[in-house]
mmCIF file of C-alpha atoms in Angstrom:
data_model
loop_
_atom_site.group_PDB
_atom_site.id
_atom_site.type_symbol
_atom_site.label_atom_id
_atom_site.label_comp_id
_atom_site.label_asym_id
_atom_site.label_seq_id
_atom_site.Cartn_x
_atom_site.Cartn_y
_atom_site.Cartn_z
ATOM 1 C CA MET Z 1 0.000 0.000 0.000
ATOM 2 C CA PRO Z 2 1.196 3.553 -0.631
ATOM 3 C CA PRO Z 3 2.394 5.447 2.481
ATOM 4 C CA TRP Z 4 -0.348 8.067 2.242
ATOM 5 C CA ALA Z 5 -3.011 5.351 2.346
ATOM 6 C CA VAL Z 6 -1.454 3.791 5.451
ATOM 7 C CA ASP Z 7 -1.257 7.163 7.175
ATOM 8 C CA ALA Z 8 -4.848 7.986 6.261
ATOM 9 C CA GLY Z 9 -5.986 4.641 7.671
ATOM 10 C CA LEU Z 10 -4.101 5.264 10.931
ATOM 11 C CA VAL Z 11 -5.609 8.734 11.260
ATOM 12 C CA ALA Z 12 -9.110 7.351 10.733
ATOM 13 C CA LEU Z 13 -8.514 4.513 13.216
ATOM 14 C CA ALA Z 14 -7.042 6.895 15.795
ATOM 15 C CA GLY Z 15 -9.976 9.266 15.335
ATOM 16 C CA LEU Z 16 -12.444 6.418 15.880
ATOM 17 C CA ASP Z 17 -10.540 5.363 19.000
ATOM 18 C CA ALA Z 18 -10.671 8.924 20.398
ATOM 19 C CA TRP Z 19 -14.363 9.328 19.485
ATOM 20 C CA ILE Z 20 -15.291 6.159 21.361
ATOM 21 C CA SER Z 21 -13.315 7.351 24.399
ATOM 22 C CA LEU Z 22 -14.830 10.843 24.435
ATOM 23 C CA LEU Z 23 -18.380 9.932 23.471
ATOM 24 C CA GLY Z 24 -20.804 11.714 25.818
ATOM 25 C CA GLU Z 25 -18.179 13.264 28.133
ATOM 26 C CA GLY Z 26 -15.670 15.133 26.011
ATOM 27 C CA THR Z 27 -14.959 18.814 26.524
ATOM 28 C CA PRO Z 28 -13.889 21.189 23.728
ATOM 29 C CA LEU Z 29 -10.309 21.037 25.035
ATOM 30 C CA MET Z 30 -10.295 17.241 24.899
ATOM 31 C CA TRP Z 31 -11.744 17.209 21.386
ATOM 32 C CA ALA Z 32 -9.066 19.725 20.274
ATOM 33 C CA CYS Z 33 -6.258 17.607 21.757
ATOM 34 C CA ALA Z 34 -7.699 14.516 20.096
ATOM 35 C CA ALA Z 35 -7.925 16.268 16.729
ATOM 36 C CA VAL Z 36 -4.343 17.547 16.953
ATOM 37 C CA GLY Z 37 -2.968 14.161 18.051
ATOM 38 C CA CYS Z 38 -4.800 12.225 15.345
ATOM 39 C CA ALA Z 39 -4.044 14.670 12.516
ATOM 40 C CA GLY Z 40 -0.374 14.727 13.520
ATOM 41 C CA LEU Z 41 -0.052 11.134 12.347
ATOM 42 C CA PHE Z 42 0.080 12.473 8.800
ATOM 43 C CA LEU Z 43 3.555 13.874 9.682
ATOM 44 C CA ARG Z 44 4.839 10.872 11.622
ATOM 45 C CA ARG Z 45 7.362 9.886 8.928
ATOM 46 C CA ARG Z 46 8.926 13.359 8.777
ATOM 47 C CA LEU Z 47 8.648 14.516 12.426
ATOM 48 C CA PRO Z 48 8.292 11.360 14.552
ATOM 49 C CA LEU Z 49 9.352 12.951 17.856
ATOM 50 C CA ALA Z 50 7.092 15.984 17.434
ATOM 51 C CA VAL Z 51 4.130 13.760 16.505
ATOM 52 C CA PHE Z 52 4.702 11.646 19.622
ATOM 53 C CA LEU Z 53 4.686 14.750 21.802
ATOM 54 C CA LEU Z 54 1.422 15.839 20.159
ATOM 55 C CA THR Z 55 -0.197 12.565 21.251
ATOM 56 C CA LEU Z 56 0.669 13.031 24.945
ATOM 57 C CA PRO Z 57 -2.188 15.480 25.771
ATOM 58 C CA MET Z 58 -4.819 13.143 24.343
ATOM 59 C CA THR Z 59 -3.218 10.231 26.221
ATOM 60 C CA LEU Z 60 -3.535 12.249 29.436
ATOM 61 C CA PHE Z 61 -7.161 13.262 28.847
ATOM 62 C CA MET Z 62 -8.589 9.993 27.555
ATOM 63 C CA ASP Z 63 -8.039 6.254 27.320
ATOM 64 C CA VAL Z 64 -6.659 5.845 23.761
ATOM 65 C CA ALA Z 65 -4.141 3.442 22.245
ATOM 66 C CA VAL Z 66 -3.900 3.800 18.446
ATOM 67 C CA ALA Z 67 -2.304 7.259 18.180
ATOM 68 C CA PRO Z 68 0.395 6.882 20.903
ATOM 69 C CA ILE Z 69 1.310 3.346 19.800
ATOM 70 C CA ALA Z 70 1.658 4.417 16.152
ATOM 71 C CA ALA Z 71 3.755 7.433 17.158
ATOM 72 C CA LEU Z 72 6.025 5.336 19.397
ATOM 73 C CA TYR Z 73 6.508 2.708 16.682
ATOM 74 C CA THR Z 74 7.413 5.326 14.064
ATOM 75 C CA LEU Z 75 9.876 6.999 16.448
ATOM 76 C CA ALA Z 76 11.506 3.652 17.331
ATOM 77 C CA ALA Z 77 11.819 2.668 13.651
ATOM 78 C CA SER Z 78 13.502 5.949 12.705
ATOM 79 C CA THR Z 79 16.024 6.591 15.495
ATOM 80 C CA ARG Z 80 18.861 4.720 17.190
ATOM 81 C CA ASN Z 81 18.800 6.840 20.326
ATOM 82 C CA ARG Z 82 17.729 4.227 22.871
ATOM 83 C CA PRO Z 83 17.778 6.549 25.921
ATOM 84 C CA LEU Z 84 15.359 8.792 24.054
ATOM 85 C CA LEU Z 85 13.113 5.817 23.299
ATOM 86 C CA ALA Z 86 13.186 4.703 26.933
ATOM 87 C CA GLY Z 87 12.279 8.209 28.074
ATOM 88 C CA CYS Z 88 9.417 8.418 25.575
ATOM 89 C CA ALA Z 89 8.044 5.053 26.726
ATOM 90 C CA LEU Z 90 8.157 6.178 30.369
ATOM 91 C CA LEU Z 91 6.533 9.488 29.462
ATOM 92 C CA ASN Z 92 3.741 7.729 27.573
ATOM 93 C CA ALA Z 93 3.162 5.317 30.471
ATOM 94 C CA ALA Z 94 3.048 8.188 32.959
ATOM 95 C CA ALA Z 95 0.596 10.191 30.842
ATOM 96 C CA ASP Z 96 -1.627 7.129 30.425
ATOM 97 C CA THR Z 97 -1.547 6.336 34.177
ATOM 98 C CA LEU Z 98 -2.302 9.848 35.430
ATOM 99 C CA VAL Z 99 -5.877 11.092 35.425
ATOM 100 C CA TRP Z 100 -7.165 14.579 34.788
ATOM 101 C CA PRO Z 101 -7.293 16.740 36.883
ATOM 102 C CA LEU Z 102 -3.832 15.867 38.173
ATOM 103 C CA PRO Z 103 -4.511 16.240 41.962
ATOM 104 C CA GLY Z 104 -6.867 13.284 41.723
ATOM 105 C CA ALA Z 105 -4.055 11.076 40.415
ATOM 106 C CA PHE Z 106 -2.284 10.965 43.775
ATOM 107 C CA THR Z 107 -5.325 9.941 45.858
ATOM 108 C CA GLY Z 108 -6.676 6.469 46.271
ATOM 109 C CA ASP Z 109 -4.865 3.147 46.163
ATOM 110 C CA ARG Z 110 -1.270 3.826 45.121
ATOM 111 C CA THR Z 111 -0.528 0.114 44.724
ATOM 112 C CA TRP Z 112 -3.147 -0.142 42.000
ATOM 113 C CA THR Z 113 -1.695 3.007 40.400
ATOM 114 C CA LEU Z 114 1.768 1.354 40.337
ATOM 115 C CA VAL Z 115 0.356 -1.828 38.812
ATOM 116 C CA GLN Z 116 -1.451 0.205 36.190
ATOM 117 C CA PHE Z 117 1.789 2.079 35.420
ATOM 118 C CA VAL Z 118 3.682 -1.202 34.933
ATOM 119 C CA TYR Z 119 1.053 -2.555 32.549
ATOM 120 C CA THR Z 120 0.936 0.729 30.679
ATOM 121 C CA LEU Z 121 4.729 0.780 30.445
ATOM 122 C CA ALA Z 122 4.708 -2.740 29.014
ATOM 123 C CA THR Z 123 2.167 -1.610 26.435
ATOM 124 C CA ALA Z 124 4.414 1.334 25.516
ATOM 125 C CA VAL Z 125 7.552 -0.829 25.307
ATOM 126 C CA ALA Z 126 5.953 -3.210 22.779
ATOM 127 C CA PRO Z 127 5.824 -0.754 19.814
ATOM 128 C CA VAL Z 128 9.313 0.476 20.735
ATOM 129 C CA LEU Z 129 10.730 -3.046 20.543
ATOM 130 C CA PHE Z 130 8.831 -3.765 17.337
ATOM 131 C CA GLY Z 131 10.144 -0.559 15.749
ATOM 132 C CA GLN Z 132 13.692 -1.467 16.714
ATOM 133 C CA LEU Z 133 13.165 -4.956 15.275
ATOM 134 C CA VAL Z 134 12.021 -3.491 11.944
ATOM 135 C CA GLN Z 135 15.016 -1.152 11.946
ATOM 136 C CA ALA Z 136 17.372 -4.089 12.596
ATOM 137 C CA ARG Z 137 15.691 -6.021 9.764
ATOM 138 C CA HIS Z 138 16.366 -3.141 7.373
ATOM 139 C CA ASP Z 139 19.980 -3.013 8.547
ATOM 140 C CA VAL Z 140 20.406 -6.734 7.922
ATOM 141 C CA ALA Z 141 18.877 -6.409 4.452
ATOM 142 C CA ARG Z 142 21.224 -3.539 3.641
ATOM 143 C CA GLN Z 143 24.203 -5.527 4.912
ATOM 144 C CA LEU Z 144 23.174 -8.494 2.771
ATOM 145 C CA VAL Z 145 23.136 -6.216 -0.266
ATOM 146 C CA GLU Z 146 26.606 -4.962 0.668
ATOM 147 C CA VAL Z 147 27.840 -8.539 1.080
ATOM 148 C CA LYS Z 148 26.406 -9.446 -2.320
ATOM 149 C CA GLU Z 149 28.110 -6.446 -3.905
ATOM 150 C CA ALA Z 150 31.380 -7.381 -2.175
ATOM 151 C CA ARG Z 151 31.124 -10.922 -3.552
ATOM 152 C CA GLU Z 152 30.449 -9.622 -7.046
ATOM 153 C CA HIS Z 153 33.463 -7.345 -6.720
ATOM 154 C CA GLU Z 154 35.542 -10.292 -5.517
ATOM 155 C CA ARG Z 155 34.436 -12.362 -8.511
ATOM 156 C CA ALA Z 156 35.340 -9.488 -10.828
ATOM 157 C CA LEU Z 157 38.780 -9.207 -9.226
ATOM 158 C CA TYR Z 158 39.302 -12.956 -9.598
ATOM 159 C CA ALA Z 159 38.274 -12.781 -13.254
ATOM 160 C CA GLN Z 160 40.712 -9.906 -13.783
ATOM 161 C CA THR Z 161 43.459 -11.938 -12.116
ATOM 162 C CA VAL Z 162 42.794 -14.910 -14.409
ATOM 163 C CA LEU Z 163 42.727 -12.585 -17.405
ATOM 164 C CA ALA Z 164 46.020 -11.027 -16.324
ATOM 165 C CA ARG Z 165 47.622 -14.481 -16.157
ATOM 166 C CA GLU Z 166 46.333 -15.339 -19.617
ATOM 167 C CA ARG Z 167 47.578 -12.026 -20.984
ATOM 168 C CA ALA Z 168 51.003 -12.587 -19.450
ATOM 169 C CA GLN Z 169 51.178 -16.104 -20.905
ATOM 170 C CA LEU Z 170 50.131 -14.842 -24.332
ATOM 171 C CA ALA Z 171 52.708 -12.053 -24.107
ATOM 172 C CA ARG Z 172 55.444 -14.573 -23.323
ATOM 173 C CA GLU Z 173 54.446 -16.767 -26.253
ATOM 174 C CA MET Z 174 54.362 -13.798 -28.630
ATOM 175 C CA HIS Z 175 57.737 -12.579 -27.421
ATOM 176 C CA ASP Z 176 59.432 -15.983 -27.423
ATOM 177 C CA VAL Z 177 58.055 -17.349 -30.697
ATOM 178 C CA VAL Z 178 56.807 -14.631 -33.011
ATOM 179 C CA SER Z 179 59.424 -12.029 -32.125
ATOM 180 C CA HIS Z 180 62.200 -14.550 -32.655
ATOM 181 C CA GLN Z 181 60.937 -15.540 -36.095
ATOM 182 C CA VAL Z 182 60.349 -11.966 -37.269
ATOM 183 C CA SER Z 183 63.778 -10.937 -35.986
ATOM 184 C CA LEU Z 184 65.373 -13.684 -38.077
ATOM 185 C CA ILE Z 185 63.442 -12.470 -41.138
ATOM 186 C CA ALA Z 186 64.691 -8.909 -40.580
ATOM 187 C CA VAL Z 187 68.296 -10.063 -40.153
ATOM 188 C CA ARG Z 188 68.220 -12.266 -43.256
ATOM 189 C CA ALA Z 189 66.571 -9.510 -45.280
ATOM 190 C CA GLY Z 190 69.270 -7.057 -44.173
ATOM 191 C CA ALA Z 191 72.006 -9.474 -45.178
ATOM 192 C CA LEU Z 192 70.310 -10.070 -48.541
ATOM 193 C CA GLN Z 193 70.041 -6.329 -49.132
ATOM 194 C CA VAL Z 194 73.790 -5.928 -48.682
ATOM 195 C CA ALA Z 195 74.824 -9.016 -50.640
ATOM 196 C CA ALA Z 196 72.390 -8.895 -53.551
ATOM 197 C CA LYS Z 197 73.693 -7.477 -56.823
ATOM 198 C CA ASP Z 198 70.382 -7.118 -58.597
ATOM 199 C CA ALA Z 199 68.635 -3.791 -57.898
ATOM 200 C CA ASP Z 200 65.176 -5.372 -57.758
ATOM 201 C CA ALA Z 201 66.408 -7.972 -55.279
ATOM 202 C CA ARG Z 202 67.938 -5.290 -53.064
ATOM 203 C CA GLU Z 203 64.721 -3.288 -53.173
ATOM 204 C CA ALA Z 204 62.683 -6.364 -52.276
ATOM 205 C CA ALA Z 205 65.059 -7.162 -49.421
ATOM 206 C CA ARG Z 206 64.842 -3.583 -48.186
ATOM 207 C CA THR Z 207 61.033 -3.744 -48.216
ATOM 208 C CA ILE Z 208 61.058 -7.047 -46.321
ATOM 209 C CA ARG Z 209 63.467 -5.635 -43.733
ATOM 210 C CA THR Z 210 61.380 -2.465 -43.276
ATOM 211 C CA LEU Z 211 58.155 -4.405 -42.850
ATOM 212 C CA SER Z 212 59.812 -6.834 -40.437
ATOM 213 C CA THR Z 213 61.206 -3.990 -38.337
ATOM 214 C CA ARG Z 214 57.843 -2.254 -38.221
ATOM 215 C CA THR Z 215 56.157 -5.516 -37.290
ATOM 216 C CA LEU Z 216 58.628 -5.993 -34.457
ATOM 217 C CA ASP Z 217 57.890 -2.508 -33.112
ATOM 218 C CA GLU Z 218 54.140 -3.139 -33.152
ATOM 219 C CA LEU Z 219 54.644 -6.569 -31.647
ATOM 220 C CA ARG Z 220 56.727 -5.167 -28.783
ATOM 221 C CA HIS Z 221 54.017 -2.634 -28.068
ATOM 222 C CA MET Z 222 51.337 -5.329 -28.057
ATOM 223 C CA VAL Z 223 53.427 -7.425 -25.668
ATOM 224 C CA THR Z 224 53.736 -4.417 -23.349
ATOM 225 C CA LEU Z 225 49.989 -3.866 -23.565
ATOM 226 C CA LEU Z 226 49.241 -7.492 -22.733
ATOM 227 C CA ARG Z 227 51.583 -7.438 -19.750
ATOM 228 C CA ALA Z 228 49.828 -4.321 -18.451
ATOM 229 C CA SER Z 229 46.631 -6.421 -18.135
ATOM 230 C CA GLY Z 230 44.440 -3.725 -19.578
ATOM 231 C CA GLY Z 231 45.443 -1.056 -17.054
ATOM 232 C CA ARG Z 232 44.227 2.479 -17.578
ATOM 233 C CA GLU Z 233 47.717 3.894 -17.787
ATOM 234 C CA THR Z 234 48.548 1.872 -20.900
ATOM 235 C CA GLU Z 235 46.785 3.008 -24.039
ATOM 236 C CA LEU Z 236 46.782 1.734 -27.592
ATOM 237 C CA THR Z 237 49.513 4.130 -28.712
ATOM 238 C CA PRO Z 238 51.136 4.716 -31.056
ATOM 239 C CA GLN Z 239 48.283 3.772 -33.367
ATOM 240 C CA PRO Z 240 48.016 4.404 -37.128
ATOM 241 C CA THR Z 241 45.844 7.223 -38.426
ATOM 242 C CA LEU Z 242 44.801 8.484 -41.861
ATOM 243 C CA ALA Z 243 48.122 10.305 -42.104
ATOM 244 C CA ASP Z 244 49.852 6.898 -42.302
ATOM 245 C CA LEU Z 245 47.625 5.609 -45.080
ATOM 246 C CA ARG Z 246 49.765 6.820 -47.998
ATOM 247 C CA GLN Z 247 52.881 5.271 -46.473
ATOM 248 C CA LEU Z 248 50.981 1.991 -46.050
ATOM 249 C CA VAL Z 249 50.009 2.016 -49.734
ATOM 250 C CA ALA Z 250 53.536 2.953 -50.825
ATOM 251 C CA ASN Z 251 55.119 0.101 -48.837
ATOM 252 C CA SER Z 252 52.547 -2.501 -49.819
ATOM 253 C CA GLY Z 253 54.527 -3.747 -52.819
ATOM 254 C CA ILE Z 254 51.347 -3.642 -54.917
ATOM 255 C CA GLU Z 255 50.435 -1.316 -57.737
ATOM 256 C CA THR Z 256 47.812 0.642 -55.850
ATOM 257 C CA ASN Z 257 45.808 3.751 -56.652
ATOM 258 C CA LEU Z 258 44.681 5.820 -53.645
ATOM 259 C CA ALA Z 259 41.885 8.335 -54.311
ATOM 260 C CA GLY Z 260 39.306 10.327 -52.403
ATOM 261 C CA GLU Z 261 39.322 11.685 -48.866
ATOM 262 C CA LEU Z 262 37.510 11.312 -45.573
ATOM 263 C CA PRO Z 263 35.816 14.064 -43.519
ATOM 264 C CA THR Z 264 37.953 15.963 -41.059
ATOM 265 C CA GLY Z 265 37.340 15.417 -37.375
ATOM 266 C CA ILE Z 266 36.365 11.749 -37.371
ATOM 267 C CA SER Z 267 37.412 9.885 -34.262
ATOM 268 C CA THR Z 268 40.755 8.133 -33.878
ATOM 269 C CA THR Z 269 38.851 4.850 -33.605
ATOM 270 C CA ALA Z 270 37.316 5.456 -37.030
ATOM 271 C CA GLN Z 271 40.696 6.405 -38.528
ATOM 272 C CA ARG Z 272 42.254 3.255 -37.091
ATOM 273 C CA THR Z 273 39.418 1.151 -38.494
ATOM 274 C CA VAL Z 274 39.880 2.596 -41.993
ATOM 275 C CA TYR Z 275 43.640 2.004 -41.774
ATOM 276 C CA ARG Z 276 43.225 -1.623 -40.634
ATOM 277 C CA THR Z 277 40.660 -2.261 -43.363
ATOM 278 C CA VAL Z 278 43.020 -1.071 -46.079
ATOM 279 C CA GLN Z 279 45.928 -2.930 -44.471
ATOM 280 C CA GLU Z 280 44.063 -6.230 -44.310
ATOM 281 C CA ALA Z 281 42.738 -5.842 -47.851
ATOM 282 C CA LEU Z 282 46.203 -5.182 -49.297
ATOM 283 C CA THR Z 283 47.632 -8.077 -47.308
ATOM 284 C CA ASN Z 284 45.025 -10.398 -48.773
ATOM 285 C CA VAL Z 285 45.846 -9.125 -52.266
ATOM 286 C CA ARG Z 286 49.521 -9.972 -51.762
ATOM 287 C CA LYS Z 287 48.678 -13.406 -50.388
ATOM 288 C CA HIS Z 288 45.842 -14.515 -52.650
ATOM 289 C CA ALA Z 289 46.065 -12.399 -55.808
ATOM 290 C CA PRO Z 290 49.724 -12.090 -56.908
ATOM 291 C CA GLY Z 291 50.253 -9.571 -59.666
ATOM 292 C CA ALA Z 292 46.869 -7.912 -59.161
ATOM 293 C CA ARG Z 293 46.356 -4.151 -59.036
ATOM 294 C CA ALA Z 294 44.374 -2.532 -56.226
ATOM 295 C CA ASP Z 295 42.215 0.556 -56.078
ATOM 296 C CA VAL Z 296 41.620 2.252 -52.690
ATOM 297 C CA ARG Z 297 38.779 4.765 -52.707
ATOM 298 C CA LEU Z 298 37.914 6.941 -49.728
ATOM 299 C CA TRP Z 299 34.504 8.611 -49.744
ATOM 300 C CA HIS Z 300 32.068 10.474 -47.561
ATOM 301 C CA ASP Z 301 28.746 12.289 -47.742
ATOM 302 C CA ALA Z 302 26.666 14.285 -45.277
ATOM 303 C CA HIS Z 303 25.945 11.323 -43.007
ATOM 304 C CA HIS Z 304 28.393 8.492 -43.762
ATOM 305 C CA PHE Z 305 31.978 7.792 -44.671
ATOM 306 C CA GLY Z 306 33.764 4.715 -45.866
ATOM 307 C CA VAL Z 307 36.509 3.046 -47.844
ATOM 308 C CA THR Z 308 36.380 0.564 -50.711
ATOM 309 C CA VAL Z 309 39.363 -1.590 -51.722
ATOM 310 C CA THR Z 310 38.994 -3.386 -55.056
ATOM 311 C CA ASN Z 311 41.638 -5.548 -56.711
ATOM 312 C CA THR Z 312 41.822 -7.040 -60.174
ATOM 313 C CA ALA Z 313 42.143 -10.722 -60.920
ATOM 314 C CA PRO Z 314 45.542 -12.288 -60.137
ATOM 315 C CA THR Z 315 48.050 -12.610 -62.962
ATOM 316 C CA ARG Z 316 50.250 -15.200 -61.256
ATOM 317 C CA PRO Z 317 49.422 -18.366 -59.351
ATOM 318 C CA SER Z 318 49.167 -17.821 -55.615
ATOM 319 C CA VAL Z 319 51.346 -19.582 -53.068
ATOM 320 C CA ALA Z 320 49.580 -21.371 -50.234
ATOM 321 C CA LEU Z 321 50.243 -19.440 -47.001
ATOM 322 C CA PRO Z 322 49.041 -20.212 -43.477
ATOM 323 C CA SER Z 323 45.943 -18.265 -42.458
ATOM 324 C CA ALA Z 324 43.603 -18.375 -39.455
ATOM 325 C CA ARG Z 325 40.877 -16.623 -41.510
ATOM 326 C CA HIS Z 326 40.318 -14.132 -38.700
ATOM 327 C CA GLY Z 327 41.174 -10.980 -40.655
ATOM 328 C CA LEU Z 328 37.767 -10.339 -42.208
ATOM 329 C CA VAL Z 329 36.049 -11.327 -38.964
ATOM 330 C CA GLY Z 330 38.080 -8.727 -37.094
ATOM 331 C CA LEU Z 331 37.230 -6.057 -39.693
ATOM 332 C CA ARG Z 332 33.538 -6.835 -39.344
ATOM 333 C CA GLU Z 333 33.807 -6.477 -35.566
ATOM 334 C CA ARG Z 334 35.591 -3.122 -35.950
ATOM 335 C CA ALA Z 335 32.802 -1.915 -38.246
ATOM 336 C CA GLU Z 336 30.156 -2.959 -35.729
ATOM 337 C CA LEU Z 337 31.928 -0.941 -33.034
ATOM 338 C CA LEU Z 338 31.423 2.100 -35.281
ATOM 339 C CA HIS Z 339 27.743 1.155 -35.780
ATOM 340 C CA GLY Z 340 28.608 0.594 -39.441
ATOM 341 C CA ALA Z 341 28.674 -2.251 -41.936
ATOM 342 C CA PHE Z 342 31.430 -4.292 -43.557
ATOM 343 C CA THR Z 343 31.132 -6.296 -46.779
ATOM 344 C CA ALA Z 344 33.573 -8.450 -48.686
ATOM 345 C CA GLY Z 345 33.156 -10.573 -51.766
ATOM 346 C CA PRO Z 346 34.324 -11.346 -55.325
ATOM 347 C CA THR Z 347 33.699 -8.988 -58.231
ATOM 348 C CA PRO Z 348 32.283 -9.998 -61.659
ATOM 349 C CA GLU Z 349 35.708 -9.350 -63.224
ATOM 350 C CA GLY Z 350 37.354 -12.033 -61.086
ATOM 351 C CA GLY Z 351 38.783 -9.718 -58.460
ATOM 352 C CA TYR Z 352 37.750 -9.030 -54.883
ATOM 353 C CA GLU Z 353 36.169 -6.059 -53.106
ATOM 354 C CA VAL Z 354 36.260 -5.017 -49.458
ATOM 355 C CA ALA Z 355 34.029 -2.132 -48.311
ATOM 356 C CA LEU Z 356 33.497 -0.286 -45.021
ATOM 357 C CA ARG Z 357 30.582 2.093 -44.368
ATOM 358 C CA ALA Z 358 29.969 3.912 -41.052
ATOM 359 C CA PRO Z 359 28.128 6.961 -39.703
ATOM 360 C CA VAL Z 360 30.121 10.195 -39.672
ATOM 361 C CA ARG Z 361 29.594 10.822 -35.964
ATOM 362 C CA ALA Z 362 30.403 7.273 -34.822
ATOM 363 C CA ASP Z 363 32.785 7.102 -31.876
#
């Protein structure tokens, strides 16, 4: 039930309780105290102590239970000051035991007055204990939520630890195996560049050595990144941008035509995606279409940008090279990160076409 409905029900019940007590013998002062005490229950959630004090006059003038019990319960459920709660319970019991006018309260059988005070005090202690119990229940529920969050955080830390171990193992394998092989390629290419007499052979050796050296630099950076376990202090730098695209085409070893341009101000992620798309496409041309020519076209309009890499049919038989076939899958994932699309497929002329299309404002 909504809180306002509960409060309205309590006010109505307290008013009925006071009406039954005052029926036929209530004075205007008593009716005013009853009205103030009952109406104050509307504010019991905001001002519990003040509402309890407002119920004391009606407790003194008449035999009521709903309003003081509700006020005591609300006060006990909202405060941790136990001396205050004990004092309020004693005050409520005293007001309920005394009779109006006050001089008449100290005449008659005092033993019966003491017994009545004890019973009244027990009645006042009950809502106080119940309010404290509800407060403790809320504390336990909050602590259980904190424990659950702590366990989730512990699981996340454990997962990060396992991931860090896997990254470190992968970094070791990359350093020990791949770096060694690429270093040998660079050394052999350097020796061939010095010893070769044919100009084309020296140029080919120089290209192989340059690509091997660049691959080693990128590989060392990736090893450093893996060892950092994804920490915030290590970023994916240095990373290629559109400014490196012409150098990529020039060093590809393929007759390539680069045309068009992309809009200024696109994100570094988008620039890196375009670069990797062209890089993977040219790599596939070298591997699977020897002797083919490639055409790289950059384009953009008011809402989208993209790149299309098209190669002609191969003029020489291809050499079987190892491939995990993950290149195009990775390009498709990069395009999805930009909320774009990636397509790849053969052309009617026997070549192959790779295309990337993404929104201009993609991050």
